[in-house]
């Protein structure tokens, strides 16, 4: 599990969720959070930042929607490989003969 250097500033106009999401996104893009790296649990990160758990959950879910993170069930969330692109669900088309 990665030790994250994430900070929130309550005086900034951006929401705390956005601040966390942008910092994690920057770490993923810079490669300081490598593919397969597990992130701290929502509760752990929320406690260390002294924010509500829903704030961290929102940031994690937004990064999952963007394809940057994947959920590994009870193991937690990890950084997705492949530059943050979601797997597309291609519908198979029937071939005409």
XYZ file of C-alpha atoms in Angstrom:
97
model
C 0.000 0.000 0.000
C 1.325 3.398 -0.982
C 2.040 6.171 1.495
C 0.403 9.155 -0.159
C 1.535 12.744 0.120
C -1.933 14.227 -0.293
C -3.031 17.431 1.375
C -6.283 19.357 1.516
C -6.654 23.067 2.066
C -10.046 23.950 3.487
C -9.609 27.604 2.486
C -9.357 26.855 -1.241
C -12.497 27.344 -3.336
C -12.194 23.826 -4.845
C -13.951 21.052 -2.979
C -11.824 18.722 -0.878
C -12.951 15.845 -3.097
C -11.610 17.671 -6.143
C -8.329 18.501 -4.412
C -7.762 14.840 -3.514
C -8.793 13.613 -6.971
C -6.488 16.059 -8.758
C -3.510 15.201 -6.561
C -3.999 11.450 -7.021
C -4.541 11.921 -10.753
C -1.284 13.892 -11.011
C 0.608 11.162 -9.105
C -0.775 8.478 -11.407
C 0.054 10.474 -14.546
C 3.572 11.261 -13.274
C 4.188 7.590 -12.535
C 4.788 8.069 -8.821
C 1.824 5.730 -8.281
C 2.660 2.745 -10.461
C 0.117 0.395 -11.995
C -1.005 -2.188 -9.465
C -0.210 0.004 -6.449
C -2.884 -0.265 -3.784
C -4.262 2.942 -2.310
C -5.099 3.356 1.361
C -8.644 2.499 2.353
C -11.209 5.285 2.354
C -11.192 5.273 6.136
C -7.389 5.398 6.455
C -6.973 8.287 4.031
C -9.940 10.179 5.476
C -8.545 9.837 9.001
C -5.061 10.978 7.958
C -6.499 14.021 6.143
C -9.084 14.702 8.859
C -11.948 14.741 6.359
C -15.182 12.781 6.085
C -14.957 9.342 4.505
C -17.444 10.392 1.795
C -14.937 13.003 0.588
C -12.332 10.321 -0.103
C -14.957 7.935 -1.505
C -16.039 10.603 -4.004
C -12.471 11.153 -5.185
C -11.839 7.405 -5.543
C -15.107 6.868 -7.433
C -14.375 9.725 -9.828
C -10.951 8.237 -10.556
C -12.560 4.833 -11.095
C -15.052 6.399 -13.534
C -12.115 7.971 -15.375
C -10.469 4.550 -15.625
C -7.503 5.457 -13.416
C -8.341 3.084 -10.544
C -9.902 -0.339 -10.270
C -11.653 -1.975 -7.363
C -10.236 -5.261 -6.167
C -13.152 -6.029 -3.859
C -12.114 -6.391 -0.225
C -8.451 -5.985 -1.158
C -9.087 -2.314 -1.940
C -8.475 -0.047 -4.886
C -5.402 -0.121 -7.072
C -3.986 1.938 -9.903
C -5.129 0.604 -13.259
C -2.527 -0.166 -15.891
C -2.774 1.118 -19.432
C -2.767 4.877 -18.962
C -6.185 5.142 -17.401
C -8.236 3.879 -20.310
C -11.306 1.853 -19.493
C -11.853 -1.416 -21.252
C -14.508 -0.810 -23.838
C -17.400 -3.195 -23.984
C -17.662 -4.000 -27.645
C -20.878 -5.532 -28.787
C -20.361 -8.416 -31.106
C -22.142 -7.921 -34.388
C -23.504 -10.895 -36.223
C -21.754 -11.503 -39.514
C -23.831 -11.515 -42.629
C -23.233 -14.381 -45.044
